[in-house]
Coordinates of C-alpha atoms in Angstrom, one line a residue:
M1369 CA 0.0 0.1 0.0
D1370 CA 2.5 2.3 0.8
L1371 CA 4.5 1.6 -2.4
F1372 CA 1.4 2.3 -4.5
I1373 CA 1.4 5.8 -2.6
I1374 CA 4.8 6.5 -3.5
L1375 CA 4.3 5.7 -7.2
V1376 CA 1.2 7.9 -7.3
I1377 CA 3.2 10.8 -5.8
C1378 CA 6.0 10.2 -8.0
L1379 CA 3.8 10.1 -11.2
S1380 CA 2.0 13.1 -10.1
C1381 CA 5.3 15.0 -9.7
L1382 CA 6.2 13.9 -13.3
I1383 CA 2.9 15.0 -14.6
L1384 CA 3.1 18.4 -12.9
L1385 CA 6.8 18.8 -14.3
S1386 CA 5.7 18.1 -17.5
L1387 CA 2.7 20.5 -17.7
W1388 CA 4.9 23.0 -16.2
N1389 CA 7.8 22.4 -18.9
E1390 CA 5.2 22.6 -21.6
S1391 CA 3.6 26.0 -20.2
Y1392 CA 7.1 27.5 -20.0
A1393 CA 8.0 26.7 -23.2
R1394 CA 4.6 27.8 -24.8
Q1395 CA 4.7 31.1 -23.8
K1396 CA 7.6 32.3 -26.2
L1397 CA 9.3 34.4 -23.3
P1398 CA 12.8 35.4 -23.6
P1399 CA 15.1 32.6 -22.7
G1400 CA 16.1 31.7 -19.0
P1401 CA 17.3 29.5 -16.7
T1402 CA 14.8 26.5 -16.6
P1403 CA 12.3 27.1 -13.7
L1404 CA 11.7 24.4 -10.9
P1405 CA 7.8 23.9 -10.1
I1406 CA 6.4 26.3 -7.3
V1407 CA 9.8 27.8 -6.5
G1408 CA 10.9 29.0 -10.2
N1409 CA 14.5 30.1 -10.5
I1410 CA 14.7 31.4 -6.5
L1411 CA 17.3 28.7 -5.6
Q1412 CA 19.4 29.7 -8.6
L1413 CA 19.8 33.3 -7.8
H1414 CA 22.9 34.4 -5.8
T1415 CA 21.5 37.3 -3.7
K1416 CA 24.5 39.0 -3.6
N1417 CA 25.3 39.2 -7.2
I1418 CA 21.9 38.5 -9.1
S1419 CA 23.5 40.0 -12.2
K1420 CA 26.3 37.2 -12.4
S1421 CA 24.0 34.2 -11.3
I1422 CA 21.6 34.8 -14.1
T1423 CA 22.5 36.9 -16.9
K1424 CA 25.9 35.6 -18.1
D1425 CA 24.3 32.8 -20.3
Y1426 CA 21.1 34.2 -21.7
G1427 CA 21.8 37.8 -23.0
P1428 CA 20.4 41.0 -22.4
V1429 CA 16.9 40.0 -22.2
L1430 CA 15.9 37.1 -20.0
T1431 CA 13.0 35.6 -18.1
V1432 CA 13.3 34.6 -14.3
Y1433 CA 10.7 33.0 -12.3
F1434 CA 10.2 34.4 -8.9
G1435 CA 7.9 31.6 -7.6
M1436 CA 5.5 30.8 -10.3
K1437 CA 5.3 34.0 -12.0
P1438 CA 7.5 34.8 -15.1
T1439 CA 9.4 38.4 -14.8
V1440 CA 11.2 39.9 -17.8
V1441 CA 14.8 40.9 -16.8
L1442 CA 16.5 43.7 -18.8
H1443 CA 20.3 43.8 -18.4
G1444 CA 22.8 46.2 -20.0
Y1445 CA 22.7 49.8 -20.9
E1446 CA 21.5 48.9 -24.6
A1447 CA 18.6 46.9 -23.5
I1448 CA 17.7 49.2 -20.7
K1449 CA 17.9 52.4 -22.7
E1450 CA 15.6 50.7 -25.7
A1451 CA 13.1 49.9 -23.2
L1452 CA 12.8 52.6 -20.6
I1453 CA 13.8 55.4 -22.7
D1454 CA 13.3 54.7 -26.2
Q1455 CA 9.9 53.0 -25.5
G1456 CA 9.2 54.8 -22.2
E1457 CA 5.5 55.2 -22.7
E1458 CA 4.9 51.4 -23.5
F1459 CA 7.3 50.6 -20.3
S1460 CA 5.7 53.3 -18.0
G1461 CA 3.5 51.0 -16.0
R1462 CA 4.4 49.9 -12.4
G1463 CA 4.9 46.0 -11.8
S1464 CA 4.0 44.2 -8.7
F1465 CA 5.8 44.5 -5.4
P1466 CA 3.5 42.5 -3.1
V1467 CA 4.5 43.7 0.3
L1468 CA 4.3 47.3 -1.0
D1469 CA 1.1 46.5 -3.2
K1470 CA -0.5 45.9 0.1
I1471 CA 0.5 49.1 1.9
A1472 CA -0.4 51.5 -1.2
R1473 CA -3.5 49.6 -2.2
G1474 CA -2.9 51.2 -5.9
F1475 CA -3.1 54.7 -4.5
G1476 CA -0.3 57.6 -4.5
V1477 CA 2.3 57.9 -7.2
G1478 CA 4.7 55.3 -6.5
F1479 CA 2.8 52.2 -7.1
S1480 CA -0.3 53.3 -8.9
N1481 CA -0.9 52.8 -12.6
G1482 CA -3.1 54.2 -15.7
E1483 CA -4.6 57.5 -15.4
R1484 CA -4.4 57.5 -11.7
R1485 CA -0.4 57.6 -11.8
K1486 CA -0.4 60.2 -14.9
Q1487 CA -2.9 62.6 -12.7
I1488 CA -1.3 62.3 -9.5
R1489 CA 2.4 62.3 -11.1
R1490 CA 1.8 65.4 -13.2
F1491 CA 0.0 67.4 -10.3
S1492 CA 2.7 66.4 -7.7
L1493 CA 5.6 67.9 -10.2
M1494 CA 3.7 71.0 -10.7
V1495 CA 3.3 71.6 -7.1
L1496 CA 6.9 70.6 -6.3
R1497 CA 8.4 73.1 -8.8
N1498 CA 6.1 75.6 -7.3
M1499 CA 7.6 75.0 -3.9
G1500 CA 11.0 75.4 -5.2
M1501 CA 12.4 72.1 -6.6
G1502 CA 15.3 72.6 -8.9
K1503 CA 15.6 76.3 -7.9
K1504 CA 17.7 78.1 -5.4
T1505 CA 14.9 78.3 -2.8
I1506 CA 15.2 74.5 -2.3
E1507 CA 18.8 74.9 -2.4
D1508 CA 18.9 77.3 0.6
R1509 CA 16.7 75.0 2.7
I1510 CA 19.1 72.2 1.8
Q1511 CA 22.0 74.3 3.1
E1512 CA 20.3 75.4 6.2
E1513 CA 19.8 71.7 7.2
A1514 CA 23.1 70.8 6.3
L1515 CA 24.4 73.4 8.7
C1516 CA 22.1 71.7 11.5
L1517 CA 23.4 68.5 10.7
V1518 CA 27.0 69.8 11.2
E1519 CA 26.0 71.1 14.4
A1520 CA 24.4 67.9 15.6
L1521 CA 27.3 65.8 14.6
K1522 CA 29.7 68.3 16.7
K1523 CA 27.6 67.7 19.9
N1524 CA 28.2 63.9 19.4
Q1525 CA 30.9 62.3 21.4
W1526 CA 33.2 60.9 18.6
S1527 CA 36.0 59.4 21.1
S1528 CA 33.7 56.1 20.4
P1529 CA 31.9 54.5 17.5
C1530 CA 28.7 56.2 16.5
D1531 CA 26.1 55.3 14.0
P1532 CA 24.9 58.5 12.2
T1533 CA 22.0 56.7 10.3
F1534 CA 19.3 58.7 12.2
L1535 CA 21.0 62.3 11.8
L1536 CA 21.6 61.4 8.1
G1537 CA 18.2 60.4 7.5
C1538 CA 16.9 63.9 9.3
V1539 CA 18.3 65.7 6.6
P1540 CA 16.3 64.7 3.6
W1541 CA 13.3 64.2 5.7
N1542 CA 13.4 67.6 7.0
V1543 CA 13.9 69.3 3.4
I1544 CA 11.1 67.3 2.1
S1545 CA 9.0 68.1 5.2
T1546 CA 9.2 71.9 4.8
I1547 CA 7.5 71.1 1.2
I1548 CA 5.0 69.0 2.4
F1549 CA 4.3 70.1 5.9
Q1550 CA 5.8 73.7 5.7
N1551 CA 8.0 72.9 8.8
R1552 CA 11.1 70.9 9.7
F1553 CA 11.4 68.8 12.8
D1554 CA 14.0 69.3 15.6
Y1555 CA 16.3 66.2 15.7
S1556 CA 15.7 65.9 19.4
D1557 CA 11.8 65.7 19.1
Q1558 CA 10.4 62.5 20.5
K1559 CA 7.6 62.0 17.9
F1560 CA 10.0 62.7 15.1
Q1561 CA 12.4 60.2 16.3
T1562 CA 9.8 57.5 16.8
L1563 CA 8.7 58.0 13.2
M1564 CA 12.1 58.0 11.7
K1565 CA 12.4 54.6 13.4
Y1566 CA 9.6 53.4 11.8
F1567 CA 10.9 54.4 8.5
N1568 CA 14.3 52.8 9.2
E1569 CA 13.0 49.6 10.5
N1570 CA 11.0 49.1 7.6
F1571 CA 13.8 49.6 5.2
E1572 CA 15.8 47.2 7.0
I1573 CA 13.1 44.7 6.9
M1574 CA 12.3 45.1 3.2
N1575 CA 16.0 43.8 2.5
S1576 CA 15.5 40.8 4.3
P1577 CA 15.2 37.3 2.9
W1578 CA 11.8 37.0 4.3
I1579 CA 10.4 39.9 2.2
Q1580 CA 11.9 38.8 -0.8
L1581 CA 10.1 35.1 -0.1
Y1582 CA 7.0 37.2 0.7
N1583 CA 7.0 39.1 -2.6
A1584 CA 7.5 35.6 -4.5
F1585 CA 4.6 34.0 -2.4
P1586 CA 2.2 36.7 -1.4
F1587 CA -0.1 34.0 0.3
L1588 CA 2.6 33.8 2.9
R1589 CA 0.6 37.3 4.3
V1590 CA -1.4 34.8 6.4
L1591 CA 1.6 33.4 8.5
P1592 CA 3.2 35.4 11.3
G1593 CA 6.4 37.3 10.3
S1594 CA 8.4 40.4 9.8
H1595 CA 6.0 41.7 7.1
N1596 CA 3.4 42.2 10.1
V1597 CA 5.9 44.8 11.7
I1598 CA 6.0 46.4 8.3
F1599 CA 2.4 46.9 8.2
K1600 CA 1.9 48.1 11.8
N1601 CA 4.8 50.5 11.3
Y1602 CA 3.0 51.7 8.1
A1603 CA -0.4 52.0 10.0
L1604 CA 1.4 54.4 12.7
Q1605 CA 3.1 56.5 9.8
R1606 CA -0.3 56.9 8.1
S1607 CA -1.8 58.1 11.4
F1608 CA 0.6 60.7 11.6
I1609 CA 0.2 61.9 8.1
L1610 CA -3.5 61.9 8.7
E1611 CA -3.1 64.0 11.7
K1612 CA -1.2 66.7 9.8
V1613 CA -3.5 66.7 6.9
K1614 CA -6.4 67.4 9.5
E1615 CA -4.3 70.2 10.9
H1616 CA -4.0 71.8 7.3
Q1617 CA -7.9 71.3 6.8
E1618 CA -8.5 73.5 9.6
S1619 CA -6.0 76.1 8.8
L1620 CA -6.4 76.2 5.0
D1621 CA -6.5 79.4 3.2
I1622 CA -7.5 78.5 -0.5
N1623 CA -6.0 81.8 -1.6
N1624 CA -2.8 81.1 -0.1
P1625 CA -1.5 77.5 -0.2
Q1626 CA 1.8 77.3 1.8
D1627 CA 2.7 73.6 1.2
F1628 CA 2.1 70.5 -0.9
I1629 CA -0.8 69.4 1.4
D1630 CA -2.6 72.8 0.9
Y1631 CA -2.3 72.7 -2.9
F1632 CA -3.8 69.2 -2.8
L1633 CA -6.5 70.1 -0.5
I1634 CA -7.5 72.8 -2.8
K1635 CA -7.2 70.4 -6.0
M1636 CA -9.6 68.3 -3.8
E1637 CA -12.2 70.6 -3.2
K1638 CA -12.3 71.8 -6.9
E1639 CA -12.7 68.2 -8.1
R1640 CA -15.3 67.6 -5.3
P1641 CA -18.3 67.5 -8.0
N1642 CA -16.4 64.7 -10.2
K1643 CA -17.2 61.5 -8.7
H1644 CA -14.4 59.9 -10.5
S1645 CA -11.7 62.2 -9.3
E1646 CA -8.4 61.1 -8.4
F1647 CA -7.7 63.8 -5.8
T1648 CA -9.1 62.0 -2.8
M1649 CA -7.7 61.8 0.8
D1650 CA -6.3 58.1 0.1
N1651 CA -4.4 59.6 -2.8
L1652 CA -3.2 62.4 -0.8
I1653 CA -2.0 60.2 2.2
A1654 CA -0.2 57.8 -0.3
T1655 CA 1.5 60.2 -2.3
I1656 CA 3.0 62.0 0.7
W1657 CA 4.3 58.8 2.1
D1658 CA 5.8 58.1 -1.3
L1659 CA 7.6 61.3 -1.4
L1660 CA 8.8 61.1 2.2
T1661 CA 10.0 57.6 1.8
A1662 CA 11.5 57.5 -1.5
G1663 CA 13.4 60.9 -0.9
T1664 CA 14.4 60.2 2.6
E1665 CA 16.1 56.6 2.2
T1666 CA 17.9 57.3 -1.0
T1667 CA 19.5 60.6 0.0
S1668 CA 20.4 59.3 3.5
T1669 CA 22.0 56.0 2.3
T1670 CA 24.0 57.9 -0.5
M1671 CA 25.2 60.0 2.4
R1672 CA 25.9 57.3 4.7
Y1673 CA 28.0 55.3 2.2
G1674 CA 29.8 58.7 0.9
L1675 CA 30.6 59.3 4.5
L1676 CA 32.0 55.6 4.7
L1677 CA 34.1 56.0 1.7
L1678 CA 35.5 59.1 2.7
L1679 CA 36.6 57.9 6.2
K1680 CA 38.3 54.9 4.2
H1681 CA 39.9 57.2 1.7
P1682 CA 40.9 60.3 3.8
E1683 CA 43.3 61.4 1.1
I1684 CA 40.2 62.0 -1.0
S1685 CA 38.4 64.0 1.6
G1686 CA 41.2 66.3 1.9
M1687 CA 41.1 67.3 -1.8
I1688 CA 37.3 68.2 -1.7
T1689 CA 35.8 71.7 -0.5
D1690 CA 34.4 72.3 2.8
D1691 CA 32.9 75.5 2.2
G1692 CA 29.4 74.8 1.6
P1693 CA 29.4 74.4 -2.2
C1694 CA 26.2 75.5 -4.0
T1695 CA 25.0 74.6 -7.6
Q1696 CA 26.6 77.5 -9.1
D1697 CA 29.9 76.2 -7.7
R1698 CA 29.6 73.1 -9.7
S1699 CA 31.8 74.3 -13.1
R1700 CA 34.5 75.3 -10.9
L1701 CA 34.5 72.1 -8.6
P1702 CA 35.1 69.4 -11.1
Y1703 CA 36.9 67.1 -8.8
M1704 CA 34.1 67.3 -6.0
D1705 CA 31.6 66.7 -8.7
A1706 CA 33.6 63.6 -9.9
V1707 CA 33.7 62.3 -6.1
V1708 CA 29.9 62.8 -5.8
H1709 CA 29.2 60.7 -8.9
E1710 CA 31.8 58.1 -8.3
I1711 CA 30.0 57.3 -4.9
Q1712 CA 26.8 57.1 -6.6
R1713 CA 28.1 54.7 -9.0
Y1714 CA 30.1 52.6 -6.5
I1715 CA 27.5 51.9 -4.3
N1716 CA 24.7 50.5 -6.4
L1717 CA 21.8 52.2 -4.5
A1718 CA 19.0 50.7 -6.4
P1719 CA 20.5 47.7 -8.4
T1720 CA 17.2 46.5 -10.0
S1721 CA 15.4 49.7 -9.6
I1722 CA 11.4 49.6 -9.1
P1723 CA 9.5 46.9 -11.0
H1724 CA 8.1 48.3 -14.4
A1725 CA 5.3 46.7 -16.4
V1726 CA 4.3 47.3 -20.1
T1727 CA 1.2 49.3 -20.4
Q1728 CA 0.1 47.0 -23.4
D1729 CA 1.1 43.8 -25.1
I1730 CA 4.2 44.7 -27.1
R1731 CA 6.8 43.1 -29.2
F1732 CA 10.3 43.8 -27.7
R1733 CA 13.0 42.8 -30.0
E1734 CA 11.8 39.3 -31.0
Y1735 CA 10.1 38.6 -28.1
L1736 CA 6.0 39.1 -27.2
I1737 CA 5.9 40.9 -23.6
L1738 CA 2.2 40.7 -22.2
K1739 CA 0.9 43.4 -20.2
V1740 CA 0.7 41.2 -17.2
R1741 CA 4.5 40.9 -16.9
D1742 CA 6.8 42.7 -14.5
I1743 CA 10.0 44.0 -16.0
I1744 CA 13.2 44.5 -13.6
S1745 CA 16.2 46.3 -15.0
I1746 CA 19.6 45.2 -13.7
L1747 CA 21.5 48.4 -13.0
L1748 CA 24.3 46.8 -11.3
A1749 CA 27.8 48.1 -11.8
S1750 CA 30.9 45.8 -11.8
T1751 CA 32.4 47.0 -8.5
P1752 CA 33.5 45.2 -5.5
K1753 CA 31.7 45.3 -2.2
I1754 CA 33.1 47.9 0.1
S1755 CA 35.1 46.7 2.8
V1756 CA 36.5 48.6 5.8

């Protein structure tokens, strides 16, 4: 009896494997490593060097299965430029990122799609420009916040090791905060420290193996795990943002908007008769969270790695200016400009970027890419890991 059960199980597995391979071959996807049933190519990926583990044998356009879902991977300058620049409109959709999809719920600008994303993105860029983005006004705010950072660093006791992660995160947060909330936060503010703790904790968890597994198998949400910490932290962050929005509603002057929230609230009021308007409270809160999250983490991590690299190479730090340079100084500071660019190249901050998706079924090179497919761009540079 036991032998019979074993034979049935083996036969079932063989049938499943056969069906899987037939389905895989029939889809006419770009080439890639043969996926295993259920787990796909996950076991074949080298997490510290995805580029090396999957792209060397299959060219610049390939297919990788994260779990049972096929994902088209673009590798190399030519393929990425051809897709994201030359055919930018067709590749402008947002792919799935299950742990963040559950948070965003399709709202905001970071993980929305279609007409919603177009409208919110267009409006957000307009307001950010009105608030000084790309102009001297925002540069002045950055320099003021940089001075606050220097003073805060001077207050620390440098006789023993110190982790500057919190302070470096405060700088971009406060610059963005002046645009969104009209004010900055004092580094010693307890509520601010708690809020930054939630953000830093979430970013750390996002890079954990468990979240990579969650993104491949979203049904794992029913299990206990660190993904629940992310959702809990987001709920607290959302409450903070909602509290700030309510304060703005009470003090709003429609003839004199002071920050991003004011502009959005005025737009909401104008669009009130439109039942299909994208300017809703859900989109406002999600967009604020997107701006704070994206701007704070990328900038603070770049500064943290830059500080680490300059400590490792003091001969470099001695050759760059410490006189508070501004944008106008860029042309006369080529060495410093080169150092900033080399730091960005070296650290590979976002090696796979945000998942994209095509907005319609298209033919890319000799392959058919369906609208439902996720697109990942590998932006890794061939640089070794930093060691200190």
